[in-house]
PDB file of C-alpha atoms in Angstrom:
ATOM      1  CA  MET A   2      39.037  34.371 -94.175  1.00 44.00           C
ATOM      2  CA  GLY A   3      39.224  35.808 -98.136  1.00 53.00           C
ATOM      3  CA  ASN A   4      38.662  33.221-100.870  1.00 57.00           C
ATOM      4  CA  ARG A   5      38.325  29.881 -99.072  1.00 58.00           C
ATOM      5  CA  LEU A   6      38.908  26.770-101.612  1.00 54.00           C
ATOM      6  CA  SER A   7      35.537  26.036-103.278  1.00 60.00           C
ATOM      7  CA  LYS A   8      37.448  23.825-106.246  1.00 58.00           C
ATOM      8  CA  ILE A   9      40.200  21.074-105.195  1.00 56.00           C
ATOM      9  CA  TYR A  10      41.736  20.853-108.443  1.00 53.00           C
ATOM     10  CA  THR A  11      42.137  23.662-110.296  1.00 60.00           C
ATOM     11  CA  ARG A  12      44.590  22.187-113.324  1.00 60.00           C
ATOM     12  CA  THR A  13      47.079  25.322-113.349  1.00 56.00           C
ATOM     13  CA  GLY A  14      49.715  23.336-112.135  1.00 55.00           C
ATOM     14  CA  ASP A  15      49.797  20.817-114.543  1.00 59.00           C
ATOM     15  CA  ASP A  16      52.537  22.066-116.307  1.00 60.00           C
ATOM     16  CA  GLY A  17      54.915  22.111-113.494  1.00 72.00           C
ATOM     17  CA  MET A  18      54.509  25.382-112.352  1.00 65.00           C
ATOM     18  CA  THR A  19      52.471  26.820-109.136  1.00 70.00           C
ATOM     19  CA  GLY A  20      51.003  29.921-107.551  1.00 70.00           C
ATOM     20  CA  MET A  21      52.674  31.296-104.770  1.00 66.00           C
ATOM     21  CA  ALA A  22      50.185  33.619-102.222  1.00 67.00           C
ATOM     22  CA  ASP A  23      51.533  36.906-104.147  1.00 70.00           C
ATOM     23  CA  GLY A  24      49.861  35.746-106.868  1.00 72.00           C
ATOM     24  CA  SER A  25      53.903  34.775-108.250  1.00 73.00           C
ATOM     25  CA  ARG A  26      54.370  31.565-110.329  1.00 76.00           C
ATOM     26  CA  LEU A  27      57.337  29.533-109.784  1.00 71.00           C
ATOM     27  CA  SER A  28      58.032  25.811-110.963  1.00 65.00           C
ATOM     28  CA  LYS A  29      57.460  22.959-108.385  1.00 70.00           C
ATOM     29  CA  SER A  30      61.114  22.019-108.293  1.00 70.00           C
ATOM     30  CA  ASP A  31      61.812  24.786-106.543  1.00 80.00           C
ATOM     31  CA  LEU A  32      63.326  24.499-102.783  1.00 88.00           C
ATOM     32  CA  ARG A  33      60.638  27.174-101.897  1.00 88.00           C
ATOM     33  CA  PHE A  34      58.140  24.003-102.153  1.00 88.00           C
ATOM     34  CA  ASP A  35      60.811  21.855-100.707  1.00 94.00           C
ATOM     35  CA  ALA A  36      60.096  24.279 -97.440  1.00 96.00           C
ATOM     36  CA  MET A  37      57.102  24.922 -97.495  1.00 92.00           C
ATOM     37  CA  GLY A  38      57.063  20.461 -97.867  1.00 94.00           C
ATOM     38  CA  VAL A  39      59.131  20.078 -95.185  1.00 97.00           C
ATOM     39  CA  ILE A  40      56.739  22.211 -92.434  1.00 97.00           C
ATOM     40  CA  ASP A  41      53.946  20.737 -93.703  1.00 97.00           C
ATOM     41  CA  TYR A  42      55.366  17.765 -92.885  1.00 97.00           C
ATOM     42  CA  LEU A  43      56.339  18.085 -89.355  1.00 98.00           C
ATOM     43  CA  ASN A  44      52.899  20.133 -89.030  1.00 98.00           C
ATOM     44  CA  ALA A  45      51.077  16.572 -89.719  1.00 98.00           C
ATOM     45  CA  LYS A  46      53.208  14.179 -87.216  1.00 98.00           C
ATOM     46  CA  ILE A  47      52.868  17.318 -85.219  1.00 98.00           C
ATOM     47  CA  GLY A  48      49.125  16.269 -85.805  1.00 97.00           C
ATOM     48  CA  LEU A  49      49.424  12.794 -85.338  1.00 97.00           C
ATOM     49  CA  ILE A  50      51.596  12.674 -82.322  1.00 96.00           C
ATOM     50  CA  HIS A  51      48.519  15.783 -80.951  1.00 96.00           C
ATOM     51  CA  ALA A  52      45.969  12.552 -82.457  1.00 95.00           C
ATOM     52  CA  LEU A  53      47.850   9.843 -80.030  1.00 93.00           C
ATOM     53  CA  ILE A  54      48.055  12.107 -77.180  1.00 91.00           C
ATOM     54  CA  GLY A  55      44.380  13.165 -77.524  1.00 87.00           C
ATOM     55  CA  GLU A  56      43.525   9.381 -77.266  1.00 86.00           C
ATOM     56  CA  LYS A  57      45.151   8.403 -74.084  1.00 79.00           C
ATOM     57  CA  ASN A  58      42.842   8.140 -71.435  1.00 68.00           C
ATOM     58  CA  GLU A  59      45.290   7.854 -68.741  1.00 73.00           C
ATOM     59  CA  PHE A  60      48.165  10.952 -69.415  1.00 75.00           C
ATOM     60  CA  GLU A  61      49.834  13.117 -67.486  1.00 75.00           C
ATOM     61  CA  HIS A  62      49.889  16.398 -68.928  1.00 78.00           C
ATOM     62  CA  LYS A  63      47.341  15.210 -71.777  1.00 85.00           C
ATOM     63  CA  ASP A  64      45.607  18.779 -71.576  1.00 89.00           C
ATOM     64  CA  LYS A  65      48.424  21.016 -71.315  1.00 91.00           C
ATOM     65  CA  LEU A  66      50.925  19.023 -74.204  1.00 92.00           C
ATOM     66  CA  THR A  67      47.768  18.762 -76.488  1.00 93.00           C
ATOM     67  CA  GLU A  68      46.808  22.619 -76.684  1.00 96.00           C
ATOM     68  CA  GLN A  69      51.151  23.364 -76.865  1.00 97.00           C
ATOM     69  CA  LEU A  70      50.896  20.933 -79.892  1.00 97.00           C
ATOM     70  CA  SER A  71      47.431  22.772 -81.445  1.00 97.00           C
ATOM     71  CA  GLN A  72      49.349  26.293 -80.856  1.00 98.00           C
ATOM     72  CA  ILE A  73      52.568  25.232 -82.722  1.00 98.00           C
ATOM     73  CA  GLN A  74      50.447  23.599 -85.556  1.00 98.00           C
ATOM     74  CA  HIS A  75      49.298  27.020 -85.787  1.00 98.00           C
ATOM     75  CA  LYS A  76      52.598  28.943 -85.574  1.00 98.00           C
ATOM     76  CA  LEU A  77      53.766  26.368 -88.653  1.00 98.00           C
ATOM     77  CA  PHE A  78      50.784  27.527 -90.322  1.00 95.00           C
ATOM     78  CA  ASN A  79      51.744  30.632 -89.855  1.00 96.00           C
ATOM     79  CA  ILE A  80      55.989  29.825 -91.384  1.00 97.00           C
ATOM     80  CA  GLY A  81      53.610  28.473 -94.416  1.00 94.00           C
ATOM     81  CA  GLY A  82      52.588  31.676 -95.122  1.00 92.00           C
ATOM     82  CA  GLU A  83      55.544  33.537 -94.682  1.00 93.00           C
ATOM     83  CA  ILE A  84      57.413  30.845 -97.107  1.00 92.00           C
ATOM     84  CA  ALA A  85      53.871  31.337 -99.496  1.00 90.00           C
ATOM     85  CA  LEU A  86      54.732  35.326 -99.664  1.00 87.00           C
ATOM     86  CA  PRO A  87      58.203  36.178-100.473  1.00 83.00           C
ATOM     87  CA  ASN A  88      57.484  39.651-100.066  1.00 80.00           C
ATOM     88  CA  HIS A  89      56.345  39.345 -96.832  1.00 79.00           C
ATOM     89  CA  ALA A  90      58.304  41.723 -94.903  1.00 78.00           C
ATOM     90  CA  GLN A  91      57.571  44.588 -97.256  1.00 77.00           C
ATOM     91  CA  ILE A  92      53.433  44.070 -96.798  1.00 78.00           C
ATOM     92  CA  GLY A  93      54.240  43.304 -92.807  1.00 81.00           C
ATOM     93  CA  TYR A  94      52.968  39.599 -92.573  1.00 83.00           C
ATOM     94  CA  ILE A  95      54.857  38.671 -89.768  1.00 90.00           C
ATOM     95  CA  ALA A  96      54.683  34.086 -88.759  1.00 90.00           C
ATOM     96  CA  ILE A  97      56.684  34.283 -86.188  1.00 96.00           C
ATOM     97  CA  THR A  98      57.562  37.222 -82.935  1.00 97.00           C
ATOM     98  CA  PRO A  99      59.895  37.240 -80.165  1.00 97.00           C
ATOM     99  CA  ASP A 100      57.148  36.432 -77.114  1.00 98.00           C
ATOM    100  CA  ASP A 101      56.236  32.665 -80.191  1.00 98.00           C
ATOM    101  CA  ILE A 102      60.190  31.933 -79.452  1.00 98.00           C
ATOM    102  CA  SER A 103      60.013  32.837 -75.383  1.00 98.00           C
ATOM    103  CA  ILE A 104      57.270  30.518 -74.577  1.00 98.00           C
ATOM    104  CA  LEU A 105      58.794  27.822 -76.814  1.00 97.00           C
ATOM    105  CA  GLU A 106      61.804  27.852 -74.675  1.00 98.00           C
ATOM    106  CA  ASN A 107      59.657  28.143 -71.031  1.00 98.00           C
ATOM    107  CA  TRP A 108      57.833  25.244 -72.206  1.00 97.00           C
ATOM    108  CA  ILE A 109      61.514  23.679 -72.501  1.00 97.00           C
ATOM    109  CA  ASP A 110      62.814  24.575 -69.717  1.00 96.00           C
ATOM    110  CA  ALA A 111      59.442  24.246 -67.475  1.00 95.00           C
ATOM    111  CA  TYR A 112      59.605  19.795 -69.325  1.00 92.00           C
ATOM    112  CA  ASN A 113      63.346  19.646 -68.738  1.00 93.00           C
ATOM    113  CA  ASN A 114      63.549  20.838 -64.768  1.00 93.00           C
ATOM    114  CA  ASN A 115      61.433  17.937 -63.888  1.00 87.00           C
ATOM    115  CA  LEU A 116      63.245  15.398 -66.323  1.00 82.00           C
ATOM    116  CA  PRO A 117      66.419  13.466 -64.996  1.00 75.00           C
ATOM    117  CA  TYR A 118      69.852  14.065 -65.847  1.00 83.00           C
ATOM    118  CA  LEU A 119      71.083  12.634 -69.171  1.00 77.00           C
ATOM    119  CA  LYS A 120      74.156  10.494 -68.504  1.00 76.00           C
ATOM    120  CA  GLU A 121      73.642   8.027 -72.212  1.00 76.00           C
ATOM    121  CA  PHE A 122      72.377   9.274 -75.517  1.00 78.00           C
ATOM    122  CA  ILE A 123      68.580   8.393 -76.024  1.00 79.00           C
ATOM    123  CA  LEU A 124      67.460   6.387 -79.148  1.00 69.00           C
ATOM    124  CA  PRO A 125      64.799   7.344 -80.776  1.00 73.00           C
ATOM    125  CA  ALA A 126      62.739   4.507 -79.786  1.00 70.00           C
ATOM    126  CA  GLY A 127      60.016   3.602 -76.889  1.00 74.00           C
ATOM    127  CA  SER A 128      56.025   3.600 -76.932  1.00 83.00           C
ATOM    128  CA  VAL A 129      54.542   4.593 -80.442  1.00 90.00           C
ATOM    129  CA  THR A 130      53.761   8.051 -79.226  1.00 92.00           C
ATOM    130  CA  THR A 131      57.712   8.626 -78.098  1.00 91.00           C
ATOM    131  CA  ALA A 132      58.864   7.438 -81.332  1.00 92.00           C
ATOM    132  CA  HIS A 133      56.384   9.085 -83.616  1.00 95.00           C
ATOM    133  CA  THR A 134      58.087  12.160 -81.704  1.00 95.00           C
ATOM    134  CA  HIS A 135      61.614  11.270 -82.117  1.00 94.00           C
ATOM    135  CA  ILE A 136      60.366  11.489 -85.916  1.00 96.00           C
ATOM    136  CA  ALA A 137      59.072  14.813 -85.645  1.00 98.00           C
ATOM    137  CA  ARG A 138      62.492  16.229 -83.809  1.00 97.00           C
ATOM    138  CA  THR A 139      64.412  15.232 -87.425  1.00 96.00           C
ATOM    139  CA  LEU A 140      61.555  16.899 -89.710  1.00 97.00           C
ATOM    140  CA  CYS A 141      61.892  19.441 -87.917  1.00 98.00           C
ATOM    141  CA  ARG A 142      66.062  19.913 -87.951  1.00 97.00           C
ATOM    142  CA  ASP A 143      65.427  18.674 -91.876  1.00 97.00           C
ATOM    143  CA  SER A 144      63.132  22.150 -91.988  1.00 97.00           C
ATOM    144  CA  GLU A 145      65.401  24.349 -90.071  1.00 98.00           C
ATOM    145  CA  ARG A 146      68.450  22.781 -93.021  1.00 98.00           C
ATOM    146  CA  THR A 147      65.531  24.069 -96.002  1.00 97.00           C
ATOM    147  CA  LEU A 148      65.296  27.284 -94.362  1.00 97.00           C
ATOM    148  CA  ILE A 149      68.429  27.921 -93.841  1.00 98.00           C
ATOM    149  CA  ARG A 150      69.111  27.086 -97.465  1.00 97.00           C
ATOM    150  CA  LEU A 151      66.192  29.424 -98.898  1.00 96.00           C
ATOM    151  CA  ASN A 152      67.423  32.035 -96.900  1.00 96.00           C
ATOM    152  CA  GLU A 153      70.826  31.739 -98.221  1.00 97.00           C
ATOM    153  CA  ARG A 154      69.610  31.698-101.468  1.00 95.00           C
ATOM    154  CA  ASP A 155      66.953  34.689-101.346  1.00 94.00           C
ATOM    155  CA  ASN A 156      67.264  36.390 -97.484  1.00 94.00           C
ATOM    156  CA  ASN A 157      63.608  36.515 -96.925  1.00 91.00           C
ATOM    157  CA  VAL A 158      63.582  33.958 -94.267  1.00 95.00           C
ATOM    158  CA  SER A 159      63.055  35.494 -91.143  1.00 96.00           C
ATOM    159  CA  HIS A 160      65.294  35.785 -88.450  1.00 97.00           C
ATOM    160  CA  GLU A 161      62.571  34.480 -86.130  1.00 97.00           C
ATOM    161  CA  THR A 162      60.879  31.538 -87.735  1.00 97.00           C
ATOM    162  CA  ARG A 163      64.622  30.172 -88.411  1.00 98.00           C
ATOM    163  CA  GLN A 164      64.842  30.823 -84.363  1.00 98.00           C
ATOM    164  CA  TYR A 165      61.577  29.533 -83.840  1.00 98.00           C
ATOM    165  CA  ILE A 166      61.797  26.066 -85.815  1.00 98.00           C
ATOM    166  CA  ASN A 167      65.590  25.053 -83.775  1.00 98.00           C
ATOM    167  CA  ARG A 168      64.067  25.931 -80.378  1.00 98.00           C
ATOM    168  CA  LEU A 169      61.027  23.442 -81.720  1.00 98.00           C
ATOM    169  CA  SER A 170      63.222  20.447 -82.659  1.00 97.00           C
ATOM    170  CA  ASP A 171      64.730  20.800 -78.901  1.00 97.00           C
ATOM    171  CA  PHE A 172      61.533  21.279 -77.607  1.00 98.00           C
ATOM    172  CA  LEU A 173      60.580  18.164 -79.207  1.00 98.00           C
ATOM    173  CA  PHE A 174      63.429  15.766 -78.114  1.00 94.00           C
ATOM    174  CA  VAL A 175      62.009  17.209 -74.348  1.00 94.00           C
ATOM    175  CA  LEU A 176      58.729  15.925 -75.085  1.00 94.00           C
ATOM    176  CA  ALA A 177      60.375  12.850 -76.638  1.00 92.00           C
ATOM    177  CA  ARG A 178      61.740  11.652 -72.842  1.00 91.00           C
ATOM    178  CA  VAL A 179      58.002  13.664 -71.030  1.00 91.00           C
ATOM    179  CA  ILE A 180      56.093  11.239 -73.835  1.00 89.00           C
ATOM    180  CA  ALA A 181      58.204   8.415 -73.064  1.00 87.00           C
ATOM    181  CA  ARG A 182      58.030   8.682 -69.060  1.00 83.00           C
ATOM    182  CA  ALA A 183      54.154   9.523 -69.324  1.00 82.00           C
ATOM    183  CA  ASP A 184      53.529   6.384 -72.015  1.00 73.00           C
ATOM    184  CA  ASN A 185      55.375   3.623 -70.082  1.00 69.00           C
ATOM    185  CA  GLY A 186      58.006   4.850 -67.692  1.00 69.00           C
ATOM    186  CA  ALA A 187      60.864   4.085 -69.919  1.00 74.00           C
ATOM    187  CA  GLU A 188      64.203   5.802 -72.335  1.00 74.00           C
ATOM    188  CA  VAL A 189      65.397   3.449 -74.511  1.00 69.00           C
ATOM    189  CA  PHE A 190      68.936   4.668 -74.396  1.00 73.00           C
ATOM    190  CA  TRP A 191      72.601   3.741 -76.308  1.00 72.00           C
ATOM    191  CA  GLN A 192      74.325   1.155 -75.798  1.00 69.00           C
ATOM    192  CA  LYS A 193      78.031   1.511 -77.115  1.00 73.00           C
ATOM    193  CA  ASP A 194      79.043  -2.109 -77.063  1.00 70.00           C
ATOM    194  CA  TRP A 195      75.836  -3.035 -78.617  1.00 64.00           C
TER     195      TRP A 195
END
């Protein structure tokens, strides 16, 4: 790894500008930082889900789930790197590959094959871990919308990155269903006439 952070505060951002990975400087209000922020927030939420699952003594698929969540966190960090490098394509930086998307799709299919067919809408509720997973799903959708806006403006968010984030929200929906069953065996369904 290159330079490591030895000093946390630099005072270089006190004027409302901050440095990009390519050395350029942008206003902290730039859409690019919104995109990095929502990806970072999503990554932190997935870290919380990872920790909540890790604390459970008896949790079906615990090791597999925590390994998958760790892999996703690394991919999200890669995406943050892509966003921080507006010229990523020219320098050959690849955050997400088609294989990364296929892996997510395989995980979705494997978990979904063991879930009952949905006849009603699910409320983002249930156990604490289930609810946090639903929050991560909504953050993922926010991330996707922000990345699309950034790509519409700058045309430099890779197709694979946008596709990965789209699939990740699907994965998190299925994961919330899996966790609901592992946690307490129940999902909370929407009742139209409540």
